[in-house]
Amino acid sequence: MSQLTNLTISQARDLLAKGELSSRQLTESHVEAMAQATQLNAFVSQLPDVALEMAEASDSRRAGGSAGPLEGIPLAIKDLFCTKGTLTMAGSHILDGFKPPYESTVSDNLWQAGAVMLGKTNMDEFAMGSSNETSYFGPVQNPWRGRGDNRALVPGGSSGGSAAAVAGRFAMAATATDTGGSIRQPAAFTGTVGSKPTYGRCSRWGVVAFASSLDQAGPITRDVRDNAIMLGAMAGYDPKDSTSANVPLPDFEAALTGDIRGLKIGVPKEYVLDGMPGEIETLWQQGIGWLRQAGAEIIDISLPHTKYALPAYYIVAPAEASSNLARYDGVRFGLRVPGGDLREMYENTRATGFGAEVRRRVLIGTYVLSAGYYDAYYLKAQKIRRLIARDFTEAYETVDAILTPSAPSAAFPFGDKADDPIAMYLNDIFTVPANLAGLPGISVPAGLSAEGLPLGLQILAPAFDEETMFRVAGVVEQAANFTAQPEQWWKVPA
Amino acid sequence: MSNLVEGATGPWEVVVGLEIHAQVTAQSKLFSGAATEFGAEPNSQVSLVDAGMPGMLPVINERAVEQAVRSGLGLNAKINTYSVFDRKNYFYADLPQGYQISQYLQPIVGEGIVSVDLEDGGSTDIGIERLHLEQDAGKLIHDQHPRKSHVDLNRSGLALMEIVSKPDIRSAAEAGAYVRKVRAILRYLGTCDGNMEQGSMRADVNVSVRRPGEDLGTRAEVKNVNSIRFMQQAIHFETTRQIDILEAGGSIVQETRKFDAQTGTTRPMRDKEEANDYRYFPDPDLLPLEFSDDFVEKIRLTLPELPDAKKRRYMDDLGLSDHDAAVLVSDRDIALFYEAVADGRDAKIAANWVQGELFAQLARAEREVADSPITAAQLGGLIDLIGDNTISGKIAKDVLEIMFETGRDAAVIVADKGLKQVTDTGAIEAEVDTVIAANPDKVAEFQGGKDKILGWFVGQIMQATKGKANPQLVNQLLRDKLKP
Amino acid sequence: MSVDKATVARIAHLARIGVRDEELEPLAAELSGILQWIEQLNEVDTAEVPPMASVHDQVLRWRGDIITDGGKQDEITANAPDGENGFFAVPKVIE
Ligand SMILES: [Mg+2]
Ligand SMILES: [Zn+2]
């Protein structure tokens, strides 16, 4: 049944509708693939029983004549989404044993649409990381390996488990979250499609918070069409989230017309970096060519404050995180490490429960908010943020979308950047500006590096114009014709 | 009246500023749909938001916004149509999120003024610095386990208004009068029930001392004082403590202190001894709070008559004395009771009965006007019986006592006990004749010019009629008959 | 801005993260590196720029004052590491 795991959602949807396939069959094949890939460590919880039960329920719903837009489709859920009664730890020891008595709005939307849950995917601790090396559950391995190279590679992060599960064909699609690039960068590293919608498009209710003003949920899928289908099911106004946008939800799939004639595509000069591998630059030029050929007008633009996005992000995100993570204190849920008094209990619990990167960011965040430093750091960063958002607003007066590389390199081996936080942070240099400005962006696999590793192109669009984003992404996808797949070296005999 | 405190080395001035935490009257919490009622089972009025569960988000209660605006208007304060919620970050076992959502730089209400009546009959204005909305914390219980404290989050997330005064208060007495006045205003507005025992009103008391005319001294903040008496004790204690330190050449440490009700003293708080750094920043889970001027004006139109306006009206239109008016407007329940009694009756007589006899009874029984066993209508009925000469004022006092004990109507008691006063001229005349005939010596004294003896005659007749004779009639008849 | 050991100890304490003495020095170096990198923001003149706390132009929405939640002591305390009789329990606090 291995061919079933190669289906896209839209293909499976047609077969299911015609009765040529049951959700049970589809789910079983993915459960099997998931079980055979344990060494990739993409899942923190595999839930075969839940999956099969949900698949059967889906088949009976369909038999009863009702089918949602994702009816019977087996998905993986990033462990940042709270799932009712199912262990949810956000990749952190500090949430030891936590079983939320509630379901996140996004995952609930998916179940309402008929989807099936295969399991919870591994991730960087509290979504803080770009290589999945910060997870309490150990790193996720990228299904891809360099040509003739047996070294294990990072899948990107923080949604590395979700990206690996989709790339490795154990899940048809996965939920993910993106605070500074955590959907788009792992998608680029794994040859998958990952989109971050406009801030406010997906509810944050029930998603373990990292940085509230930047966090957005989005899907990782095998192709652009699936991505549009998934986002349509995940998104929507939620009165339980004060930052959820009460705007109409378009039919994203319908936006995939393939027609971008006359569209103006911006190419920002500030995204050319010193020391960026030539193949990234080449890929970008290729992408520009594809869009021009499809009838778009290419316009050189300037986003002058781009270089300040990353340092501003590393003030704003840690500041919010230092506060969001204060609730992990060993009192009401999760890990408690005893101490002689309350303060010692707090300090022991948080010292043991948080890993090095989380600890580093909480300390930075605490520092930049502390008395005497707030104006110099936090307020300054909020002002820079305004300038970055303005850059985009001005650019979108002349262009409809922007094309950039997704990441400055292909996937790298474990340990390569682990000792150098800033080198690690630079992974997100192309993705972070969209988070600061709250704008939608998508990464589409567009080619292979010299070592045979996937590379992605990013399409950015104005706020709440995911339709243009998907339309352009669809054209890039078609032109790139990216069909490469990782070899399934991880498979153990069933 | 001087508020100066005499120390060993000369006079000192006490400077007090208060932060009153008033629980907003509402069905549900500031940012969650959990109930606010007092006294529920532990952790039974707690939503996932109030417990700080991962991924839970705040959504603001419209009632809390309205109530804050209403309170601001009642405190003659500036309403800010744009305000911002911030996070105040600190760790404590009663604070589930690790931060309190509060308002720091941009509160919903700005500067205002409260006019406070003082015991010497004068009044003074106390400035309001601001009023902001914030979440309450949970409650720690220390007496159930030798080595553990227990946490109940029922209060966690309740809407509070923090009302910050300017450092305009100069004595414990002024502080008491100020809190009573703010409490009265909020109760008139229906924005806080003012119940200090149940914790719906508490105060942080900032106390410093200085030489008259000098700059503000270093202050100590006494946290969470939950009665006016305790607050005054805390001010007295802090005044003495600080003067003693300064006169001995020491200096005051800026710190938070806890009041010990057992001893009436304050001491530094153990867990807050270090200087706190709250790292305020705008809460990214909430957008700025905005509303229109129209929203404010609509609320303004629904404001009740407040104590100051009411007092002016009682004095100007009803002719009450400053003292009577002040007492009657001091609490919304009292004013409403009084107005029901005075409705269609003589305002001054009604005032005398409410704040005289009725209050005496209530004080003796330690009850509030709200649970008076005599209703306003019943007290009105009693006053009517005096007005139409059914009973005398003296008898009425006895009737009121019986009403207070039994809850029965005055007319029923009067009929039952045969207390109706005698107004039959013939019957009284007969008694007058009898007394005059039996006391020729006293008659002679009166006729000799000793007017005062008339009172003795009245007394004799009232005694004979068991107090039921109409006193005016008795006087009239005696004067006629004793004329030489 | 470079931070010293004492500063790291102070912020670790504010953040209630226990840090051993021997960790202070390396942490100070690490945090100083990040802060120095962040300080390139000072190149930008932001005197006239209003800060941006949220990407939204929207106004905060209000909910009605109705009781929609509560009455679930079990759920609230189900994940608690310690507690009894419907309470959470912590080491004794002396106020
Ligand atoms: Mg205070
Ligand atoms: Zn307060």
Short mmCIF file of N, CA, C and O in Angstrom, two decimals, chain A residues 93-96 136 328-354, chain C residues 16-18 20 79-82 89-91:
data_model
loop_
_atom_site.label_atom_id
_atom_site.label_comp_id
_atom_site.label_asym_id
_atom_site.label_seq_id
_atom_site.Cartn_x
_atom_site.Cartn_y
_atom_site.Cartn_z
N HIS A 93 10.63 19.51 28.45
CA HIS A 93 10.54 18.69 29.65
C HIS A 93 9.60 19.34 30.68
O HIS A 93 8.96 18.67 31.49
N ILE A 94 9.48 20.67 30.62
CA ILE A 94 8.73 21.34 31.67
C ILE A 94 7.23 21.04 31.60
O ILE A 94 6.50 21.21 32.57
N LEU A 95 6.77 20.58 30.42
CA LEU A 95 5.35 20.20 30.32
C LEU A 95 5.17 18.70 30.53
O LEU A 95 4.20 18.10 30.06
N ASP A 96 6.10 18.11 31.27
CA ASP A 96 6.07 16.68 31.55
C ASP A 96 4.67 16.18 31.91
O ASP A 96 4.06 16.64 32.87
N TYR A 136 13.34 18.45 23.71
CA TYR A 136 13.60 17.55 24.84
C TYR A 136 13.60 16.10 24.38
O TYR A 136 14.23 15.25 24.99
N TYR A 328 5.06 28.37 33.43
CA TYR A 328 5.62 27.03 33.68
C TYR A 328 6.41 27.10 34.97
O TYR A 328 7.62 27.36 34.98
N ASP A 329 5.68 26.92 36.07
CA ASP A 329 6.27 27.15 37.39
C ASP A 329 6.12 25.95 38.32
O ASP A 329 6.41 26.03 39.50
N GLY A 330 5.62 24.83 37.79
CA GLY A 330 5.52 23.62 38.60
C GLY A 330 4.34 23.61 39.56
O GLY A 330 4.28 22.75 40.44
N VAL A 331 3.40 24.53 39.41
CA VAL A 331 2.29 24.59 40.37
C VAL A 331 1.04 23.87 39.85
O VAL A 331 0.45 23.06 40.55
N ARG A 332 0.65 24.15 38.62
CA ARG A 332 -0.66 23.67 38.16
C ARG A 332 -0.58 22.52 37.16
O ARG A 332 -1.53 21.80 36.94
N PHE A 333 0.57 22.38 36.49
CA PHE A 333 0.72 21.32 35.49
C PHE A 333 2.20 21.13 35.21
O PHE A 333 3.02 21.99 35.56
N GLY A 334 2.51 20.02 34.59
CA GLY A 334 3.89 19.80 34.15
C GLY A 334 4.83 19.42 35.26
O GLY A 334 4.44 18.98 36.34
N LEU A 335 6.12 19.62 34.95
CA LEU A 335 7.19 19.20 35.83
C LEU A 335 7.23 20.03 37.11
O LEU A 335 6.99 21.24 37.08
N ARG A 336 7.51 19.36 38.24
CA ARG A 336 7.88 20.09 39.44
C ARG A 336 9.15 19.44 40.01
O ARG A 336 9.19 18.24 40.23
N VAL A 337 10.14 20.27 40.24
CA VAL A 337 11.33 19.79 40.94
C VAL A 337 11.32 20.45 42.31
O VAL A 337 11.40 21.67 42.40
N PRO A 338 11.18 19.65 43.37
CA PRO A 338 10.99 20.23 44.71
C PRO A 338 12.14 21.14 45.13
O PRO A 338 13.26 21.04 44.62
N GLY A 339 11.84 22.02 46.07
CA GLY A 339 12.85 22.90 46.65
C GLY A 339 12.42 23.21 48.07
O GLY A 339 11.29 22.91 48.45
N GLY A 340 13.33 23.78 48.84
CA GLY A 340 13.05 24.05 50.24
C GLY A 340 11.89 25.02 50.43
O GLY A 340 11.13 24.90 51.39
N ASP A 341 11.78 25.98 49.54
CA ASP A 341 10.65 26.90 49.62
C ASP A 341 10.13 27.16 48.21
O ASP A 341 10.62 26.56 47.25
N LEU A 342 9.16 28.05 48.13
CA LEU A 342 8.51 28.29 46.84
C LEU A 342 9.52 28.76 45.79
O LEU A 342 9.54 28.26 44.66
N ARG A 343 10.40 29.68 46.18
CA ARG A 343 11.33 30.24 45.21
C ARG A 343 12.29 29.18 44.70
O ARG A 343 12.56 29.08 43.50
N GLU A 344 12.76 28.34 45.61
CA GLU A 344 13.66 27.28 45.21
C GLU A 344 12.96 26.28 44.30
O GLU A 344 13.53 25.78 43.34
N MET A 345 11.70 26.01 44.62
CA MET A 345 10.93 25.10 43.78
C MET A 345 10.81 25.68 42.37
O MET A 345 11.02 24.97 41.38
N TYR A 346 10.51 26.98 42.25
CA TYR A 346 10.45 27.63 40.94
C TYR A 346 11.79 27.48 40.21
O TYR A 346 11.86 27.09 39.06
N GLU A 347 12.88 27.84 40.93
CA GLU A 347 14.19 27.89 40.27
C GLU A 347 14.66 26.50 39.86
O GLU A 347 15.22 26.33 38.77
N ASN A 348 14.39 25.51 40.69
CA ASN A 348 14.77 24.14 40.34
C ASN A 348 13.95 23.63 39.16
O ASN A 348 14.46 23.01 38.24
N THR A 349 12.64 23.89 39.22
CA THR A 349 11.75 23.40 38.17
C THR A 349 12.12 24.00 36.83
O THR A 349 12.25 23.29 35.83
N ARG A 350 12.34 25.30 36.81
CA ARG A 350 12.60 25.97 35.54
C ARG A 350 14.02 25.72 35.04
O ARG A 350 14.26 25.69 33.83
N ALA A 351 14.97 25.51 35.97
CA ALA A 351 16.34 25.18 35.54
C ALA A 351 16.36 23.79 34.91
O ALA A 351 17.03 23.55 33.91
N THR A 352 15.61 22.86 35.48
CA THR A 352 15.58 21.49 34.97
C THR A 352 14.67 21.37 33.75
O THR A 352 14.97 20.64 32.81
N GLY A 353 13.57 22.09 33.78
CA GLY A 353 12.53 21.91 32.76
C GLY A 353 12.84 22.57 31.43
O GLY A 353 12.37 22.12 30.39
N PHE A 354 13.59 23.66 31.46
CA PHE A 354 13.91 24.37 30.21
C PHE A 354 15.28 23.95 29.70
O PHE A 354 16.25 23.85 30.46
N ARG C 16 13.43 33.44 37.59
CA ARG C 16 13.31 32.24 38.43
C ARG C 16 13.85 31.01 37.73
O ARG C 16 13.22 29.96 37.67
N ILE C 17 15.05 31.17 37.17
CA ILE C 17 15.75 30.02 36.61
C ILE C 17 17.02 29.84 37.42
O ILE C 17 17.86 30.74 37.48
N GLY C 18 17.12 28.71 38.07
CA GLY C 18 18.31 28.45 38.88
C GLY C 18 19.53 28.32 37.98
O GLY C 18 19.51 27.59 37.00
N ARG C 20 23.74 27.72 38.21
CA ARG C 20 24.88 27.43 39.09
C ARG C 20 25.98 28.44 38.86
O ARG C 20 26.11 29.00 37.75
N ASN C 79 -3.96 18.14 36.17
CA ASN C 79 -2.54 18.04 35.81
C ASN C 79 -1.60 18.50 36.93
O ASN C 79 -0.39 18.59 36.73
N ALA C 80 -2.16 18.82 38.09
CA ALA C 80 -1.34 19.43 39.15
C ALA C 80 -0.35 18.44 39.75
O ALA C 80 -0.73 17.32 40.09
N PRO C 81 0.92 18.84 39.88
CA PRO C 81 1.92 17.95 40.52
C PRO C 81 1.59 17.67 41.99
O PRO C 81 1.96 16.63 42.51
N ASP C 82 0.92 18.60 42.67
CA ASP C 82 0.58 18.39 44.08
C ASP C 82 -0.69 19.17 44.39
O ASP C 82 -0.89 20.27 43.88
N ALA C 89 -1.25 22.63 45.69
CA ALA C 89 -0.41 22.78 46.88
C ALA C 89 1.00 23.18 46.47
O ALA C 89 1.53 22.73 45.46
N VAL C 90 1.58 24.08 47.25
CA VAL C 90 2.96 24.54 47.04
C VAL C 90 3.68 24.49 48.38
O VAL C 90 3.03 24.42 49.43
N PRO C 91 5.02 24.54 48.37
CA PRO C 91 5.72 24.62 49.66
C PRO C 91 5.21 25.82 50.45
O PRO C 91 4.88 26.85 49.87
#
